[in-house]
PDB file of C-alpha atoms in Angstrom:
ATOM      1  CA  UNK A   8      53.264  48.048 184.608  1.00 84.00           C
ATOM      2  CA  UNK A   9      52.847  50.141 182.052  1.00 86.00           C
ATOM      3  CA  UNK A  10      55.678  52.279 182.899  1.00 84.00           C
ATOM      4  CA  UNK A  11      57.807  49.090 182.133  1.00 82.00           C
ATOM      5  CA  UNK A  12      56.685  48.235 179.226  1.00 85.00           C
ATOM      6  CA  UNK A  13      56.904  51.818 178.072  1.00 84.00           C
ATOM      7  CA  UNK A  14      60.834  51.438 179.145  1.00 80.00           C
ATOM      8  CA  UNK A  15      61.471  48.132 177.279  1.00 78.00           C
ATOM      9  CA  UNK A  16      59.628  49.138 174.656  1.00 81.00           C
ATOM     10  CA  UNK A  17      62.163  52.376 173.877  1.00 83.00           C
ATOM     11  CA  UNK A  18      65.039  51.184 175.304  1.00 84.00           C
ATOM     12  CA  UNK A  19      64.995  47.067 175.083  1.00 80.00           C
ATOM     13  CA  UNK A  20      64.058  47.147 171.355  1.00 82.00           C
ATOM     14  CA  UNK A  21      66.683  49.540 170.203  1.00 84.00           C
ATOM     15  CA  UNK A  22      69.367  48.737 172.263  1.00 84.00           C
ATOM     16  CA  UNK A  23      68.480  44.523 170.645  1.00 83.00           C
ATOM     17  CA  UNK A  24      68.582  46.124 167.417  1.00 85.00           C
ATOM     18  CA  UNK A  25      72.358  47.701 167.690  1.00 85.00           C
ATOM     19  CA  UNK A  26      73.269  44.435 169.084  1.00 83.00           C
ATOM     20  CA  UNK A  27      72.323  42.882 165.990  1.00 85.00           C
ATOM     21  CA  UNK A  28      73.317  45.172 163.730  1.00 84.00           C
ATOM     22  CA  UNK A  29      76.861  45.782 165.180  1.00 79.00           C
ATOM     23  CA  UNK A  30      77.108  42.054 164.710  1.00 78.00           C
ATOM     24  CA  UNK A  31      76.434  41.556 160.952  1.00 78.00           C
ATOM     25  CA  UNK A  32      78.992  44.933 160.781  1.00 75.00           C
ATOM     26  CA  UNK A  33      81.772  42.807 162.131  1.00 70.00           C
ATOM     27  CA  UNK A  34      81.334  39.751 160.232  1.00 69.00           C
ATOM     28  CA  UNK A  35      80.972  42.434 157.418  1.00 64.00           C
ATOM     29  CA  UNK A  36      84.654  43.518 158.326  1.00 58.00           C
ATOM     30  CA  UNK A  37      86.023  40.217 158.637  1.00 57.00           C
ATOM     31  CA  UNK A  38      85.313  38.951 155.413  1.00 57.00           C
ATOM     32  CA  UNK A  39      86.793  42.137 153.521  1.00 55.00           C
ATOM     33  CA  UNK A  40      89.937  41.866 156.053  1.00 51.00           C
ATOM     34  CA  UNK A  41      89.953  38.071 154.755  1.00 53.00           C
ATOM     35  CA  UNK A  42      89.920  39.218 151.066  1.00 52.00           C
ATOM     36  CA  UNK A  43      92.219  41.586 151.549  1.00 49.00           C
ATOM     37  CA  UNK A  44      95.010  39.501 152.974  1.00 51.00           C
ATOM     38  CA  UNK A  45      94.770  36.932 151.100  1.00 54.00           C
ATOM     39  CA  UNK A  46      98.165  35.625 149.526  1.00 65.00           C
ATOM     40  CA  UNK A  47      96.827  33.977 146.119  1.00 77.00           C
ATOM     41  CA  UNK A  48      94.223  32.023 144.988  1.00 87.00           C
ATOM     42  CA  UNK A  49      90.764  31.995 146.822  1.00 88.00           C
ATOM     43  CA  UNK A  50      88.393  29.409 145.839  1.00 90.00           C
ATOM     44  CA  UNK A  51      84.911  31.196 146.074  1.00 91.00           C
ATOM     45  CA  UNK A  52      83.306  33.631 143.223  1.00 93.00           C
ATOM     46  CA  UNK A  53      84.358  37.153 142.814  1.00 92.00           C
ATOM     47  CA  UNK A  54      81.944  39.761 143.855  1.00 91.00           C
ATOM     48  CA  UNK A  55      79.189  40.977 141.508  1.00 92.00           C
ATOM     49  CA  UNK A  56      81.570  44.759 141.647  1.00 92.00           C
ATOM     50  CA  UNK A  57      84.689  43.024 140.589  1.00 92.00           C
ATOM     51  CA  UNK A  58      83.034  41.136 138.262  1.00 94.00           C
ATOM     52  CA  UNK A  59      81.973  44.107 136.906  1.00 93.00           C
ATOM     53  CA  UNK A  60      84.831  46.226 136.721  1.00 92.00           C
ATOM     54  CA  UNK A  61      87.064  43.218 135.081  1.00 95.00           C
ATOM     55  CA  UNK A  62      84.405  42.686 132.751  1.00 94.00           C
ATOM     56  CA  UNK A  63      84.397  38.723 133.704  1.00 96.00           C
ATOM     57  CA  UNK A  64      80.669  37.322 133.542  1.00 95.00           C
ATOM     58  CA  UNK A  65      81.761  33.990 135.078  1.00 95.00           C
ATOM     59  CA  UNK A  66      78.813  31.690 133.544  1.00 94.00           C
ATOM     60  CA  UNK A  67      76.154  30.136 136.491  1.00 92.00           C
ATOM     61  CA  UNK A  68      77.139  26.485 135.805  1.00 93.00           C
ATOM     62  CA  UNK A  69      80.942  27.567 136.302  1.00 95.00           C
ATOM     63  CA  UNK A  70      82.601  25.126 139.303  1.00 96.00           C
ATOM     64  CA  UNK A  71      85.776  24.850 140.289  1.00 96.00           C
ATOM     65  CA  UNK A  72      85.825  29.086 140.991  1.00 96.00           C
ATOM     66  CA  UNK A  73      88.636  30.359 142.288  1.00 96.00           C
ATOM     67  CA  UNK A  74      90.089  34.421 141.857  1.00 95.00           C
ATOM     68  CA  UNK A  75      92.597  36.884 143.317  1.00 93.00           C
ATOM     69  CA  UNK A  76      92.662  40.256 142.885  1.00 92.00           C
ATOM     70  CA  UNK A  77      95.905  42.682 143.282  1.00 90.00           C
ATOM     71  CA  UNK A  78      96.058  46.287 143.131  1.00 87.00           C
ATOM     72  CA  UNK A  79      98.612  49.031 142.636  1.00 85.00           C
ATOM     73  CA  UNK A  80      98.959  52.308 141.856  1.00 86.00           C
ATOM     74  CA  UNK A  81      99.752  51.173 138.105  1.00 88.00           C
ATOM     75  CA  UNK A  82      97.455  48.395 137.812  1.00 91.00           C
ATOM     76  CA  UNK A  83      94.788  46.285 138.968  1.00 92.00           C
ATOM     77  CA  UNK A  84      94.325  42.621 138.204  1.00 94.00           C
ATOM     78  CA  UNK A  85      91.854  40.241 138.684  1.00 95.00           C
ATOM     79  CA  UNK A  86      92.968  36.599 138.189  1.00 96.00           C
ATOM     80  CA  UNK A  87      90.396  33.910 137.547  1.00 97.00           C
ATOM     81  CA  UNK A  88      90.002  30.691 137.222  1.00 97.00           C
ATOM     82  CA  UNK A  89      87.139  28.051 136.623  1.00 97.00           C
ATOM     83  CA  UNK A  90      85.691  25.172 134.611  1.00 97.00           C
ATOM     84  CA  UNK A  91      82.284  25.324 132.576  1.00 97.00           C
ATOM     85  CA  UNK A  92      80.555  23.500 129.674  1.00 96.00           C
ATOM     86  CA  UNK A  93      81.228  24.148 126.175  1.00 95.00           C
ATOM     87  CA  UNK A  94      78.381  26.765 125.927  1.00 96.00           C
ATOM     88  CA  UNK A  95      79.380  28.479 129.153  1.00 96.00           C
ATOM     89  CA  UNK A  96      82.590  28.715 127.488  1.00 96.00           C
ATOM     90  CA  UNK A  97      80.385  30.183 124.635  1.00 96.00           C
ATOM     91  CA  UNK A  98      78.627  32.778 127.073  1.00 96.00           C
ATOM     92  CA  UNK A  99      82.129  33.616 128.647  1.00 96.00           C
ATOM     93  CA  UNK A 100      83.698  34.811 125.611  1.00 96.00           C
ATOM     94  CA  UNK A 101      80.572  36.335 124.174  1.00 95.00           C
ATOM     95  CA  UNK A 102      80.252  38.506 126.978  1.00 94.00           C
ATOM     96  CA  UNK A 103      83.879  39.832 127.571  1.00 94.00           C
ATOM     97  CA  UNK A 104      83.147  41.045 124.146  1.00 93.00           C
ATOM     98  CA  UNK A 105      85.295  38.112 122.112  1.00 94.00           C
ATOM     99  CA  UNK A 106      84.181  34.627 119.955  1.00 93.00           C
ATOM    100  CA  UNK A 107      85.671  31.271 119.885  1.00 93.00           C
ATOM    101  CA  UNK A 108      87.042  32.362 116.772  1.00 94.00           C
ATOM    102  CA  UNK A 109      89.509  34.317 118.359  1.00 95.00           C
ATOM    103  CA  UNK A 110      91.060  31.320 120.254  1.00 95.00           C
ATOM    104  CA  UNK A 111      94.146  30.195 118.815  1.00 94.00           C
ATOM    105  CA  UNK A 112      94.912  26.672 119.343  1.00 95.00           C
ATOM    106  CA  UNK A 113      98.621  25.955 121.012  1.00 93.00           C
ATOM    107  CA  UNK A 114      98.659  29.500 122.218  1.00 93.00           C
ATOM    108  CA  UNK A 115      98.913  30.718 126.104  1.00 95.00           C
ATOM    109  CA  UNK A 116      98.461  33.856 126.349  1.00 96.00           C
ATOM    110  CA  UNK A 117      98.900  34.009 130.139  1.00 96.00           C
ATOM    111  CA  UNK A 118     102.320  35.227 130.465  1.00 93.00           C
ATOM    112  CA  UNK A 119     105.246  34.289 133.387  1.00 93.00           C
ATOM    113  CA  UNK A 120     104.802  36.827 135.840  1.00 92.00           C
ATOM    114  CA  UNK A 121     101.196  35.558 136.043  1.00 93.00           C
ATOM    115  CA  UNK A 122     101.490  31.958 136.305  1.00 93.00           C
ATOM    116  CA  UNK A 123     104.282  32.861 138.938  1.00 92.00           C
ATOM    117  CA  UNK A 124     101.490  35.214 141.216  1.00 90.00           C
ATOM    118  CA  UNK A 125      98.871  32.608 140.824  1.00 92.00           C
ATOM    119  CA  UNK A 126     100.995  29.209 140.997  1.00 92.00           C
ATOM    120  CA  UNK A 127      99.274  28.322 137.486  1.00 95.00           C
ATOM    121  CA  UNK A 128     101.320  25.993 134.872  1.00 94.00           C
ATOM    122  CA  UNK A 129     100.700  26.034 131.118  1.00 94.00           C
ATOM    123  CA  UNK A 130     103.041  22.911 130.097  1.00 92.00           C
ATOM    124  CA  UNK A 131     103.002  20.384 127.215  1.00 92.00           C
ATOM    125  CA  UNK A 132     100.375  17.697 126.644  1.00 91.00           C
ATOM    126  CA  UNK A 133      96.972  20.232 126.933  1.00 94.00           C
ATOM    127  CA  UNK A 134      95.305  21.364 124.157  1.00 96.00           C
ATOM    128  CA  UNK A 135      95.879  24.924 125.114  1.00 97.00           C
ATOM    129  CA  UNK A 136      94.014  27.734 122.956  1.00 96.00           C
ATOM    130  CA  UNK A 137      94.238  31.844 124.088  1.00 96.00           C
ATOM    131  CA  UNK A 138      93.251  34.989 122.860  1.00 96.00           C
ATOM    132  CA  UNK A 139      93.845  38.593 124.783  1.00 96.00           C
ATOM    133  CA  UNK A 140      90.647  40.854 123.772  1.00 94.00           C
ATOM    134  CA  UNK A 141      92.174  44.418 124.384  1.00 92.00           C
ATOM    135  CA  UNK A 142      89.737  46.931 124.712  1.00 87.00           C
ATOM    136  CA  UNK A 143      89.967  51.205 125.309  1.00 85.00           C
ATOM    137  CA  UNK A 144      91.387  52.839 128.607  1.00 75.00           C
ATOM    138  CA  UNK A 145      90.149  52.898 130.974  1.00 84.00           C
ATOM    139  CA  UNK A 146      88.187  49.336 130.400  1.00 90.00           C
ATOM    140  CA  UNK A 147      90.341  46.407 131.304  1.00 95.00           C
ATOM    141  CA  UNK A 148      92.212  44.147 129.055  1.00 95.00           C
ATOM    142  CA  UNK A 149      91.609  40.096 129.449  1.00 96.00           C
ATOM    143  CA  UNK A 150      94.421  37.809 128.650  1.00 96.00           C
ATOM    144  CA  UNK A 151      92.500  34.447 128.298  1.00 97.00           C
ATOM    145  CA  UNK A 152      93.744  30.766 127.923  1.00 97.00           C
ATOM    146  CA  UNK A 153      91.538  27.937 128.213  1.00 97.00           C
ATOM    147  CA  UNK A 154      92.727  24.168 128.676  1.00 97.00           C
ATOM    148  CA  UNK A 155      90.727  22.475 125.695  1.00 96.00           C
ATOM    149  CA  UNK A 156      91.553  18.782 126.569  1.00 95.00           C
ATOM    150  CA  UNK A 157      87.739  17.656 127.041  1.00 95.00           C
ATOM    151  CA  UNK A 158      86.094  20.371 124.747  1.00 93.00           C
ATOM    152  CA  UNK A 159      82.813  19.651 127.052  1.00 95.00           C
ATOM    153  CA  UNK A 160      84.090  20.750 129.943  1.00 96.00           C
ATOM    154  CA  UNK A 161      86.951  23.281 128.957  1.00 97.00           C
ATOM    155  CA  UNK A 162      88.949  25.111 132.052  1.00 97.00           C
ATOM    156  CA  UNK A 163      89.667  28.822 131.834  1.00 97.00           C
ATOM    157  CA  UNK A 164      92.000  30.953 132.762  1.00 97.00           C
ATOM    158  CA  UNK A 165      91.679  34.930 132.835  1.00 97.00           C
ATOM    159  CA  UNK A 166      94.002  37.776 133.715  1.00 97.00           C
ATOM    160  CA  UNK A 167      92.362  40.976 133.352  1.00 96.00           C
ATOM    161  CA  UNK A 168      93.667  44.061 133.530  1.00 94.00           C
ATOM    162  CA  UNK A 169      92.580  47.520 134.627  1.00 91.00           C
ATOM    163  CA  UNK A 170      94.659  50.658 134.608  1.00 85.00           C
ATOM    164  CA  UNK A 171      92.915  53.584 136.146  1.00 73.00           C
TER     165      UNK A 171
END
């Protein structure tokens, strides 16, 4: 008896433990496979790392998030998109390193090759406003627009833009 419980004791528990671990591994894998196929827009937040490295503190109340991230050997991009309250807009901008001074009213700043990656459309009839805050290599550049129709919940649109 005690033999046995000697042998499930340093064999059972382990061998549960890979079982388990080799488990969270592949669920692990799938979700990165996921990310990295994907073919445009994914509604969910970006990481905590990409957030990061494209400098984009998406505010907590933000809804709506949705991002896609591409990456060369020239350039890497982080598209983002998501709708907040007036002073999330605030804490956006304040934290990429930019004011609400800086948006200019009528302006996108998003330009074709974008919208045509991310399926976005900047037409008449929105009270558009944009700003690109450019910063030193090798930090990343943000092109922003934000749709300013209903100032207390603005939408906002980011490309930013990292060459290594």
């Amino acid at each position: 008896m005690i033999t046995l419980t000697i042998i499930v004791l340093l064999i059972g528990i382990p061998a549960g433990y890979l079982v388990i671990s080799a488990s969270q591994s592949r669920r692990s894998g799938m979700d990165k496979e996921a990310e990295a196929s994907a073919q445009g827009l994914r509604e969910d937040w970006p990481s905590g790392m990409q957030r990061r490295i494209f400098e984009l503190p998406v505010p907590g109340n933000a809804v709506g998030v949705q991002y896609y991230e591409t990456n060369n050997w020239k350039v890497s991009r982080m598209y983002l998109k998501f709708r907040t309250t007036s002073a999330g807009l605030d804490r956006f901008l304040s934290g990429v390193g930019t004011g609400r001074a800086a948006l200019e009213t009528g302006q996108v700043t998003i330009g074709e090759r974008d919208t045509k990656i991310t399926g976005w459309f900047f037409g008449p009839g929105v009270d558009w406003a944009g700003t690109v805050h450019r910063n030193e290599g090798p930090r990343p550049t943000q092109d922003i627009t934000v749709n300013m129709t209903d100032p207390a919940a603005p939408v906002v649109y980011v490309v930013s833009s990292a060459a290594p």
